[in-house]
Coordinates of C-alpha atoms in Angstrom, one line a residue:
Chain A
X55 CA 84.4 109.5 47.7
X56 CA 87.5 109.7 45.6
X57 CA 86.5 113.1 44.3
X58 CA 86.0 114.5 47.8
X59 CA 89.5 113.2 48.8
X60 CA 91.0 114.9 45.8
X61 CA 89.2 118.1 46.6
X62 CA 90.6 118.0 50.2
X63 CA 94.1 117.3 48.8
X64 CA 93.9 120.3 46.5
X65 CA 92.5 122.7 49.2
X66 CA 95.2 121.6 51.7
X67 CA 98.0 121.8 49.2
X68 CA 96.9 125.3 48.3
X69 CA 97.1 126.4 51.9
X70 CA 100.4 124.6 52.4
X71 CA 102.0 126.1 49.3
X72 CA 100.7 129.6 50.3
X73 CA 102.6 129.2 53.6
X74 CA 105.7 128.0 51.7
X75 CA 105.5 131.1 49.4
X76 CA 105.4 133.3 52.5
X77 CA 108.4 131.5 53.9
X78 CA 110.3 132.1 50.6
X79 CA 109.3 135.8 50.6
X80 CA 110.5 136.0 54.2
X81 CA 113.9 134.6 53.4
X82 CA 114.4 136.7 50.3
X83 CA 113.5 139.9 52.1
X84 CA 115.6 139.1 55.1
X85 CA 118.6 139.0 52.8
X86 CA 117.6 141.9 50.7
X87 CA 116.5 144.6 53.3
X88 CA 119.3 146.3 55.0
X89 CA 118.2 147.3 58.5
X90 CA 117.1 145.1 61.4
X91 CA 113.7 146.7 62.0
X92 CA 112.9 146.3 58.3
X93 CA 114.1 142.7 58.3
X94 CA 112.1 142.0 61.4
X95 CA 108.9 143.1 59.6
X96 CA 109.5 140.4 57.0
X97 CA 110.4 137.8 59.5
X98 CA 107.3 138.4 61.6
X99 CA 105.2 137.8 58.4
X100 CA 106.6 134.3 58.2
X101 CA 106.4 133.7 61.9
X102 CA 102.7 134.3 62.1
X103 CA 100.9 133.9 58.8
X104 CA 103.5 131.6 57.1
X105 CA 103.4 128.9 59.7
X106 CA 99.6 129.6 60.3
X107 CA 98.7 129.0 56.7
X108 CA 100.9 125.9 56.4
X109 CA 99.5 124.4 59.6
X110 CA 95.9 125.1 58.5
X111 CA 96.8 123.3 55.2
X112 CA 98.2 120.4 57.2
X113 CA 95.0 120.3 59.3
X114 CA 92.9 120.1 56.2
X115 CA 95.1 117.4 54.8
X116 CA 95.0 115.3 58.0
X117 CA 91.3 115.2 58.6
X118 CA 89.8 115.5 62.1
X119 CA 91.7 113.6 64.9
X120 CA 94.0 114.3 67.9
X121 CA 96.8 115.6 65.7
X122 CA 94.5 118.3 64.2
X123 CA 93.6 119.6 67.7
X124 CA 97.2 119.7 68.8
X125 CA 98.2 121.6 65.5
X126 CA 95.4 124.1 66.4
X127 CA 97.0 124.5 69.8
X128 CA 100.4 125.2 68.1
X129 CA 98.8 127.8 65.9
X130 CA 97.0 129.6 68.8
X131 CA 100.2 129.5 70.9
X132 CA 102.3 131.0 68.0
X133 CA 99.7 133.7 67.4
X134 CA 100.1 134.7 71.0
X135 CA 103.9 134.3 71.4
X136 CA 105.4 135.4 68.1
X137 CA 104.3 139.1 68.1
X138 CA 105.5 139.4 71.7
X139 CA 108.9 138.1 70.7
X140 CA 109.0 140.5 67.8
X141 CA 108.1 143.3 70.1
X142 CA 110.9 142.5 72.5
X143 CA 113.5 142.2 69.8
X144 CA 112.4 145.6 68.5
X145 CA 112.8 147.0 72.0
X146 CA 116.2 145.4 72.2
X147 CA 117.3 147.0 68.9
X148 CA 116.0 150.4 70.0
X149 CA 117.8 150.2 73.3
X150 CA 121.1 149.0 71.9
X151 CA 121.1 151.2 68.9
X152 CA 124.5 152.9 68.4
X153 CA 126.3 154.9 65.8
X154 CA 124.9 157.4 63.3
X155 CA 121.3 157.1 62.2
X156 CA 121.8 155.9 58.7
X157 CA 118.3 154.5 58.2
X158 CA 116.2 157.2 59.9
X159 CA 115.9 158.4 63.4
X160 CA 115.4 155.9 66.3
X161 CA 113.7 157.6 69.2
X162 CA 114.5 156.2 72.6
Chain B
X31 CA 148.7 113.2 119.6
X32 CA 148.1 109.8 121.2
X33 CA 151.4 107.9 121.4
X34 CA 152.1 104.8 123.4
X35 CA 155.7 105.8 124.0
X36 CA 157.3 108.8 125.7
X37 CA 159.0 111.4 123.8
X38 CA 162.5 110.1 124.7
X39 CA 161.6 106.5 123.6
X40 CA 160.0 107.8 120.5
X41 CA 163.1 109.7 119.6
X42 CA 164.9 106.4 119.2
X43 CA 162.5 104.8 116.8
X44 CA 162.9 104.8 113.0
X45 CA 159.6 106.5 112.4
X46 CA 160.8 109.5 114.3
X47 CA 163.9 109.7 112.1
X48 CA 161.9 109.2 108.9
X49 CA 159.4 111.9 109.8
X50 CA 162.2 114.2 110.8
X51 CA 163.8 113.7 107.4
X52 CA 160.4 114.2 105.7
X53 CA 159.8 117.4 107.4
X54 CA 163.3 118.6 106.5
X55 CA 164.6 119.5 109.9
X56 CA 167.5 117.0 109.7
X57 CA 169.1 115.3 106.7
X58 CA 170.9 111.9 107.1
X59 CA 173.7 113.0 104.8
X60 CA 174.0 116.8 105.3
X61 CA 173.0 116.9 109.0
X62 CA 170.9 119.6 110.5
X63 CA 169.3 121.3 107.5
X64 CA 166.9 123.9 108.6
X65 CA 164.3 124.2 105.9
X66 CA 163.2 127.7 106.5
X67 CA 160.1 128.9 104.8
X68 CA 161.4 131.2 102.0
X69 CA 160.9 134.9 101.9
X70 CA 157.6 135.6 100.2
X71 CA 158.0 136.9 96.7
X72 CA 157.7 140.6 96.8
X73 CA 157.5 142.8 93.8
X74 CA 157.6 146.6 93.6
X75 CA 155.0 146.6 90.9
X76 CA 151.3 146.5 91.7
X77 CA 149.0 144.0 90.1
X78 CA 147.6 146.5 87.7
X79 CA 151.0 147.5 86.4
X80 CA 152.0 143.8 86.0
X81 CA 148.8 143.2 84.0
X82 CA 149.4 146.2 81.9
X83 CA 152.9 145.0 81.1
X84 CA 151.6 141.6 80.2
X85 CA 149.0 143.2 78.0
X86 CA 151.7 145.2 76.2
X87 CA 153.9 142.1 75.6
X88 CA 150.9 140.1 74.4
X89 CA 150.0 142.9 72.0
X90 CA 153.5 143.0 70.7
X91 CA 153.6 139.3 70.2
X92 CA 150.3 139.0 68.5
X93 CA 150.7 142.0 66.4
X94 CA 150.0 140.7 62.9
X95 CA 151.6 143.6 61.1
X96 CA 155.1 143.1 62.5
X97 CA 155.0 139.4 63.3
X98 CA 154.7 137.7 60.0
X99 CA 154.6 134.2 61.5
X100 CA 151.5 135.0 63.5
X101 CA 149.6 136.2 60.5
X102 CA 150.7 133.1 58.6
X103 CA 149.6 130.9 61.5
X104 CA 146.2 132.6 61.7
X105 CA 145.6 131.8 58.0
X106 CA 146.7 128.2 58.3
X107 CA 144.6 127.8 61.5
X108 CA 141.4 129.0 59.9
X109 CA 141.9 126.8 56.8
X110 CA 142.8 123.8 59.0
X111 CA 139.8 124.3 61.2
X112 CA 137.4 124.3 58.2
X113 CA 139.2 121.3 56.8
X114 CA 138.9 119.5 60.1
X115 CA 135.2 120.2 60.4
X116 CA 134.6 119.0 56.9
X117 CA 136.6 115.8 57.4
X118 CA 134.8 115.1 60.7
X119 CA 131.4 115.6 59.0
X120 CA 132.5 113.3 56.2
X121 CA 133.5 110.6 58.6
X122 CA 130.3 110.9 60.5
X123 CA 128.2 110.8 57.4
X124 CA 130.1 107.8 56.1
X125 CA 129.5 106.0 59.4
X126 CA 125.8 106.9 59.3
X127 CA 125.6 105.6 55.7
X128 CA 127.1 102.3 56.8
X129 CA 124.7 101.8 59.7
X130 CA 122.0 99.1 59.3
X131 CA 118.7 100.5 58.0
X132 CA 116.0 101.5 60.4
X133 CA 113.6 98.6 61.2
X134 CA 115.5 95.8 59.6
X135 CA 115.4 92.4 61.3
X136 CA 119.1 91.7 61.5
X137 CA 120.2 94.7 63.5
X138 CA 122.6 94.1 66.4
X139 CA 120.2 95.6 68.9
X140 CA 117.6 93.0 68.0
X141 CA 118.6 90.6 70.8
X142 CA 116.8 88.9 73.6
X143 CA 116.6 92.0 76.0
X144 CA 114.2 94.2 74.0
X145 CA 112.3 91.0 73.2
X146 CA 111.7 90.3 76.9
X147 CA 110.7 94.0 77.5
X148 CA 108.3 94.0 74.6
X149 CA 106.7 90.6 75.4
X150 CA 106.4 90.9 79.2
X151 CA 106.4 94.7 79.6
X152 CA 102.6 95.2 80.0
X153 CA 102.2 92.3 82.4
X154 CA 105.1 93.3 84.5
X155 CA 104.8 97.1 84.7
X156 CA 101.2 97.8 83.5
X157 CA 102.5 100.7 81.4
X158 CA 101.3 101.0 77.7
X159 CA 104.4 103.0 76.9
X160 CA 107.2 100.5 77.1
X161 CA 110.0 103.1 77.3
X162 CA 108.5 104.5 80.5
X163 CA 108.1 101.0 81.8
X164 CA 111.8 100.4 81.2
X165 CA 112.9 103.7 82.7
X166 CA 110.8 103.8 85.8
X167 CA 110.2 100.2 86.6
X168 CA 112.9 97.8 85.3
X169 CA 115.6 100.5 85.7
X170 CA 114.1 102.8 88.3
X171 CA 117.3 102.7 90.3
X172 CA 119.2 104.3 87.4
X173 CA 116.5 107.1 87.3
X174 CA 116.9 107.5 91.0
X175 CA 120.6 108.2 90.3
X176 CA 119.7 110.8 87.7
X177 CA 117.3 112.5 90.1
X178 CA 120.1 112.6 92.7
X179 CA 122.4 114.2 90.1
X180 CA 119.9 116.9 89.6
X181 CA 119.5 117.5 93.3
X182 CA 123.3 117.6 93.9
X183 CA 123.8 119.9 90.9
X184 CA 121.4 122.5 92.3
X185 CA 122.9 122.1 95.8
X186 CA 126.4 122.8 94.4
X187 CA 125.1 125.9 92.6
X188 CA 123.4 127.1 95.7
X189 CA 126.6 126.6 97.7
X190 CA 128.5 128.7 95.2
X191 CA 126.1 131.4 94.3
X192 CA 123.4 131.8 97.0
X193 CA 123.2 135.0 98.9
X194 CA 121.0 135.9 101.9
X195 CA 117.6 137.3 101.2
X196 CA 118.1 140.4 103.3
X197 CA 121.4 141.1 101.7
X198 CA 119.8 141.0 98.2
X199 CA 117.0 143.3 99.3
X200 CA 119.4 145.7 101.1
X201 CA 122.0 146.1 98.4
X202 CA 120.6 147.8 95.3
X203 CA 123.4 146.7 93.0
X204 CA 122.3 143.1 93.5
X205 CA 118.8 143.8 92.2
X206 CA 118.4 142.0 88.9
X207 CA 115.8 144.5 87.6
X208 CA 117.9 147.6 88.2
X209 CA 118.8 148.1 84.6
X210 CA 116.3 146.0 82.8
X211 CA 113.0 147.2 81.4
X212 CA 110.4 146.7 84.0
X213 CA 106.7 145.7 83.7
X214 CA 106.4 145.3 80.0
X215 CA 102.6 145.4 79.7
X216 CA 102.4 143.4 76.5
X217 CA 104.6 140.6 77.9
X218 CA 102.6 140.6 81.2
X219 CA 99.3 140.3 79.4
X220 CA 100.5 137.5 77.2
X221 CA 102.2 135.7 80.2
X222 CA 98.8 136.0 82.0
X223 CA 97.2 133.9 79.3
X224 CA 100.1 131.6 78.4
X225 CA 101.5 130.5 81.8
X226 CA 98.4 128.5 82.9
X227 CA 98.3 126.8 79.5
X228 CA 102.0 125.9 79.8
X229 CA 101.4 124.5 83.3
X230 CA 98.4 122.5 82.3
X231 CA 100.2 121.0 79.3
X232 CA 103.2 120.1 81.5
X233 CA 100.9 118.4 84.0
X234 CA 99.2 116.6 81.2
X235 CA 102.6 115.3 79.9
X236 CA 103.6 114.2 83.4
X237 CA 100.3 112.4 84.1
X238 CA 100.3 110.7 80.7
X239 CA 103.9 109.5 81.0
X240 CA 102.9 105.8 81.1
X241 CA 100.4 106.1 78.3
X242 CA 102.1 108.3 75.7
X243 CA 105.6 109.6 75.1
X244 CA 106.7 112.1 77.6
X245 CA 107.0 111.7 81.3
X246 CA 108.6 113.3 84.3
X247 CA 111.6 114.8 82.6
X248 CA 109.9 116.6 79.7
X249 CA 106.9 117.6 81.7
X250 CA 109.0 119.0 84.5
X251 CA 111.1 120.9 82.0
X252 CA 107.8 122.5 80.6
X253 CA 106.6 123.5 84.1
X254 CA 110.0 125.0 84.8
X255 CA 109.8 126.9 81.5
X256 CA 106.4 128.3 82.6
X257 CA 107.9 129.4 85.9
X258 CA 110.8 131.2 84.1
X259 CA 108.3 132.9 81.8
X260 CA 106.3 134.1 84.8
X261 CA 109.4 135.4 86.5
X262 CA 110.6 137.3 83.4
X263 CA 107.2 138.9 83.0
X264 CA 106.3 139.8 86.6
X265 CA 109.6 139.7 88.6
X266 CA 110.8 137.8 91.6
X267 CA 108.6 139.6 94.1
X268 CA 105.4 138.2 92.7
X269 CA 107.0 134.8 92.2
X270 CA 108.0 134.6 95.9
X271 CA 104.3 134.8 96.9
X272 CA 103.8 131.2 95.9
X273 CA 107.3 129.8 95.3
X274 CA 110.1 130.9 97.7
X275 CA 113.0 129.3 99.3
X276 CA 111.1 127.4 101.9
X277 CA 108.6 125.8 99.5
X278 CA 111.6 125.0 97.3
X279 CA 113.3 123.1 100.1
X280 CA 110.2 121.3 101.3
X281 CA 109.0 120.2 97.8
X282 CA 112.4 119.2 96.5
X283 CA 113.6 117.2 99.5
X284 CA 110.2 115.6 100.0
X285 CA 110.0 114.5 96.4
X286 CA 113.5 112.9 96.5
X287 CA 112.9 111.2 99.8
X288 CA 109.6 109.8 98.8
X289 CA 111.1 108.5 95.5
X290 CA 113.8 106.8 97.6
X291 CA 111.3 105.2 100.0
X292 CA 109.0 104.0 97.2
X293 CA 111.8 102.5 95.1
X294 CA 113.5 100.9 98.1
X295 CA 110.2 99.2 99.1
X296 CA 109.6 98.1 95.5
X297 CA 113.0 96.7 94.9
X298 CA 113.2 95.0 98.3
X299 CA 109.8 93.2 97.8
X300 CA 110.6 92.3 94.2
X301 CA 114.0 90.9 95.0
X302 CA 112.7 88.7 97.8
X303 CA 109.6 87.5 95.9
X304 CA 107.1 89.0 98.3
X305 CA 103.7 90.4 97.3
X306 CA 104.1 94.2 97.2
X307 CA 100.3 95.0 97.3
X308 CA 100.6 97.5 94.4
X309 CA 97.9 96.9 91.9
X310 CA 98.8 97.4 88.3
X311 CA 95.3 98.4 87.3
X312 CA 93.9 98.2 83.8
X313 CA 96.5 99.2 81.2
X314 CA 95.5 102.3 79.4
X315 CA 93.8 104.1 82.4
X316 CA 95.4 107.0 84.1
X317 CA 95.5 105.4 87.6
X318 CA 97.3 102.3 86.5
X319 CA 100.9 101.0 86.1
X320 CA 101.6 100.8 89.8
X321 CA 104.5 103.0 90.9
X322 CA 105.2 104.5 87.5
X323 CA 102.6 107.3 87.8
X324 CA 103.9 108.4 91.2
X325 CA 107.6 108.2 90.2
X326 CA 106.8 110.3 87.2
X327 CA 105.2 113.0 89.4
X328 CA 108.3 113.0 91.8
X329 CA 110.7 113.2 88.8
X330 CA 108.7 116.0 87.3
X331 CA 108.7 118.1 90.5
X332 CA 112.5 117.6 90.8
X333 CA 113.2 118.6 87.2
X334 CA 110.8 121.7 87.4
X335 CA 112.5 122.9 90.7
X336 CA 116.0 122.3 89.1
X337 CA 115.2 124.4 86.0
X338 CA 113.7 127.3 88.0
X339 CA 116.5 127.2 90.6
X340 CA 119.3 127.3 88.0
X341 CA 117.6 130.3 86.3
X342 CA 117.0 132.2 89.6
X343 CA 120.4 131.4 91.1
X344 CA 122.4 132.5 88.1
X345 CA 120.2 135.5 87.6
X346 CA 119.7 136.9 91.1
X347 CA 121.7 134.8 93.6
X348 CA 118.6 133.7 95.5
X349 CA 115.3 131.9 95.0
Chain C
X2 CA 96.9 109.1 54.8
X3 CA 95.2 105.8 54.2
X4 CA 92.9 106.8 51.5
X5 CA 93.1 103.6 49.5
X6 CA 93.9 105.4 46.2
X7 CA 97.4 104.7 45.1
X8 CA 97.9 107.9 43.0
X9 CA 96.7 110.1 45.9
X10 CA 99.2 108.6 48.3
X11 CA 102.1 109.0 46.0
X12 CA 101.2 112.6 45.4
X13 CA 101.0 113.2 49.1
X14 CA 104.5 111.6 49.5
X15 CA 106.0 113.8 46.8
X16 CA 104.3 116.9 48.1
X17 CA 105.6 116.4 51.7
X18 CA 109.1 115.5 50.6
X19 CA 109.4 118.5 48.3
X20 CA 108.2 120.9 51.0
X21 CA 110.6 119.3 53.4
X22 CA 113.6 119.8 51.0
X23 CA 112.6 123.5 50.4
X24 CA 112.4 124.0 54.2
X25 CA 115.8 122.4 54.8
X26 CA 117.4 124.7 52.2
X27 CA 115.7 127.8 53.9
X28 CA 116.9 126.6 57.3
X29 CA 120.5 126.6 56.0
X30 CA 120.0 130.2 54.6
X31 CA 118.7 131.3 58.0
X32 CA 121.8 129.9 59.6
X33 CA 123.9 132.0 57.2
X34 CA 121.9 135.1 58.1
X35 CA 122.5 134.4 61.8
X36 CA 126.2 134.2 61.2
X37 CA 126.2 137.3 59.0
X38 CA 124.0 139.6 61.1
X39 CA 125.9 142.6 62.4
X40 CA 123.7 143.3 65.5
X41 CA 122.4 141.1 68.3
X42 CA 118.8 141.7 67.2
X43 CA 119.6 140.3 63.7
X44 CA 120.8 137.1 65.1
X45 CA 117.8 136.8 67.4
X46 CA 115.5 137.4 64.5
X47 CA 117.1 134.7 62.4
X48 CA 117.2 132.2 65.3
X49 CA 113.5 132.8 65.8
X50 CA 112.9 132.2 62.1
X51 CA 114.8 128.9 62.4
X52 CA 112.6 127.9 65.2
X53 CA 109.5 128.6 63.1
X54 CA 110.8 126.5 60.2
X55 CA 111.8 123.6 62.5
X56 CA 108.2 123.7 63.9
X57 CA 106.8 123.5 60.4
X58 CA 109.1 120.5 59.6
X59 CA 107.9 118.7 62.8
X60 CA 104.2 119.3 62.0
X61 CA 104.7 118.0 58.4
X62 CA 106.5 114.9 59.7
X63 CA 103.7 114.3 62.3
X64 CA 101.1 114.4 59.5
X65 CA 103.3 112.3 57.2
X66 CA 104.1 109.6 59.7
X67 CA 100.7 109.9 61.5
X68 CA 102.4 110.2 64.9
X69 CA 100.7 112.5 67.4
X70 CA 103.7 112.7 69.8
X71 CA 105.7 114.8 67.2
X72 CA 103.1 117.6 67.6
X73 CA 103.7 117.5 71.4
X74 CA 107.4 118.0 70.7
X75 CA 106.4 120.9 68.3
X76 CA 104.5 122.6 71.1
X77 CA 107.4 122.2 73.5
X78 CA 109.7 123.6 70.8
X79 CA 107.5 126.6 70.4
X80 CA 107.5 127.3 74.1
X81 CA 111.2 127.0 74.5
X82 CA 112.1 129.2 71.6
X83 CA 109.6 131.9 72.8
X84 CA 111.2 131.7 76.2
X85 CA 114.7 131.9 74.8
X86 CA 113.9 135.0 72.8
X87 CA 112.3 136.7 75.8
X88 CA 115.0 135.9 78.3
X89 CA 117.9 136.6 75.9
X90 CA 116.5 140.0 74.8
X91 CA 115.8 141.1 78.4
X92 CA 119.2 140.0 79.7
X93 CA 121.1 141.7 76.8
X94 CA 119.1 144.9 77.3
X95 CA 120.0 144.9 81.0
X96 CA 123.7 144.3 80.3
X97 CA 123.8 147.0 77.6
X98 CA 122.2 149.6 79.9
X99 CA 124.6 148.6 82.7
X100 CA 127.5 149.1 80.4
X101 CA 126.2 152.4 79.2
X102 CA 125.8 153.6 82.8
X103 CA 129.3 152.4 83.8
X104 CA 130.9 154.2 80.8
X105 CA 128.9 157.4 81.6
X106 CA 130.2 157.3 85.1
X107 CA 133.8 156.8 83.9
X108 CA 133.3 159.6 81.4
X109 CA 132.1 162.0 84.2
X110 CA 135.0 160.9 86.4
X111 CA 137.4 161.6 83.5
X112 CA 135.9 165.0 82.9
X113 CA 136.3 165.8 86.6
X114 CA 139.8 164.6 86.6
X115 CA 140.6 166.8 83.6
X116 CA 139.0 169.8 85.2
X117 CA 141.1 169.4 88.4
X118 CA 144.2 169.0 86.3
X119 CA 143.4 172.2 84.4
X120 CA 142.8 174.1 87.7
X121 CA 146.1 172.9 89.0
X122 CA 147.9 174.0 85.9
X123 CA 146.2 177.4 86.1
X124 CA 147.2 177.7 89.8
X125 CA 150.8 176.8 88.9
X126 CA 150.9 179.3 86.1
X127 CA 149.5 182.0 88.3
X128 CA 152.0 181.2 91.0
X129 CA 154.8 181.4 88.4
X130 CA 153.5 184.7 87.2
X131 CA 153.5 186.1 90.7
X132 CA 157.0 184.9 91.3
X133 CA 158.2 186.5 88.1
X134 CA 156.5 189.7 89.0
X135 CA 158.1 189.8 92.4
X136 CA 161.4 189.1 90.8
X137 CA 160.9 191.9 88.4
X138 CA 160.0 194.3 91.2
X139 CA 163.1 193.2 93.2
X140 CA 165.3 193.7 90.2
X141 CA 163.9 197.1 89.5
X142 CA 164.4 197.9 93.2
X143 CA 168.0 196.7 93.2
X144 CA 168.7 198.7 90.0
X145 CA 167.3 201.8 91.7
X146 CA 169.4 201.2 94.8
X147 CA 172.5 200.7 92.7
X148 CA 171.7 203.9 90.8
X149 CA 171.2 205.9 94.0
X150 CA 174.5 204.5 95.4
X151 CA 176.3 205.6 92.2
X152 CA 174.7 209.0 92.5
X153 CA 175.9 209.3 96.1
X154 CA 179.4 208.3 95.2
X155 CA 179.5 210.8 92.4
X156 CA 178.2 213.6 94.7
X157 CA 180.9 212.6 97.3
X158 CA 183.5 213.0 94.7

């Protein structure tokens, strides 16, 4: 029994730490890239797969009960909503783009 | 004017003299001062010229290149604001550090009031969630005040911002979707999936208010959020097919009035030690806890209508 | 988390606290990005990121304290942040397009006004040229008349 618990712990921790690594990559690239659309690409990575991986890890760590079902609902909701918000932000950037095209052409 | 005395008799009284002096027609010392309304201030400049002049003077005064003192003041101001924030944060952190620890026995809020609530809560109210039992049963009158505040707030916003429906439809410049991107297909498809989930989750939170954390306020806020999502995806025309001004009026006023009637009945019977014929049911079931479930529903309706009405009124000027 | 093994529980505790600390630091960095960002879209992206991190923190706390209501709050937070991004981006887009259209109208008005001014100036110049020409003609005529008068006078002498 104890070995099974340890295996569950290691599996969940792997998923959680993978999500954390994605979050760290997101933060670094958000500071390093120099245009909004590039930055948004990095941010969307964290918004979908970062939180998805860490919540799957938490689900494995928690075992099966009501919290797990609700966490699954959060993951499904985020997979629906986060790409749409990224899409709208990109549209906003394209609509409000001004000045010279330093980073390539933005077609309206 | 309904006076008992004639004008001649009234002219001899002291009240007549006093009011004559107050109005300024006759002064007791200077005699016969005609307080004429002064000549209205007339200026040869138009409003735009005055504004331009003021703008020029303000630009001259706040020009940091010539006015050294303003530049100095700006520097001192920014430094002082940062210092002020740091000091405020330090004071607050110090206060938090000196608070008693969470869950210790000798905290000042551990007095007889929460003890009574915790001991008698389930027998009195029938609600498993003691906080909801306190809010909607012991202190339901306070919650009625909060609901009235929501109602009055939306009414004030309606008085200030509401326009007639035909006017909005006739005038194209009032159309809120004139410049915005219309009918985003991705957003519409996602809203088609998400809005029912949001509504169902809000209804779940409202109906489980006496069993788990949540209740009318948070559930109503979620239903209102779902309505705002629907409107931003599909527009007001589609929204008005199932929620327009008439439904708003009926639902909101009916919820408030029913709340008032229920709480008045409950308080009247409780204060006079009558039997109120409301069964508390088995604690833990959905149809239990007496009036709490129904009051939760009314509060939820009120909050959902308030959220949507604020959004629609500030956005479009009509529901 | 009630596994009964002491070592497992302490490792769980340290794992969760460590992850929470890392997330807190990253939240602060997100706030700095939101203050720095030059455009509106930048700020919205970083606010959206902050929302994601707060949701992760809430989920971790829910598992750590074994309280299911925190996950409810997490769902509500996800909903509200999604709604905020949608409404803000739509409103800002509308306002920007309105501003653009207004400035375009003003620009066309300014161009029209400049054109009318130019036409007026051209008219004035042409009128002045005409007046000068008539003056010249008159002058030449007067000179001619004077010459003729002189000639007559000389002939009479």
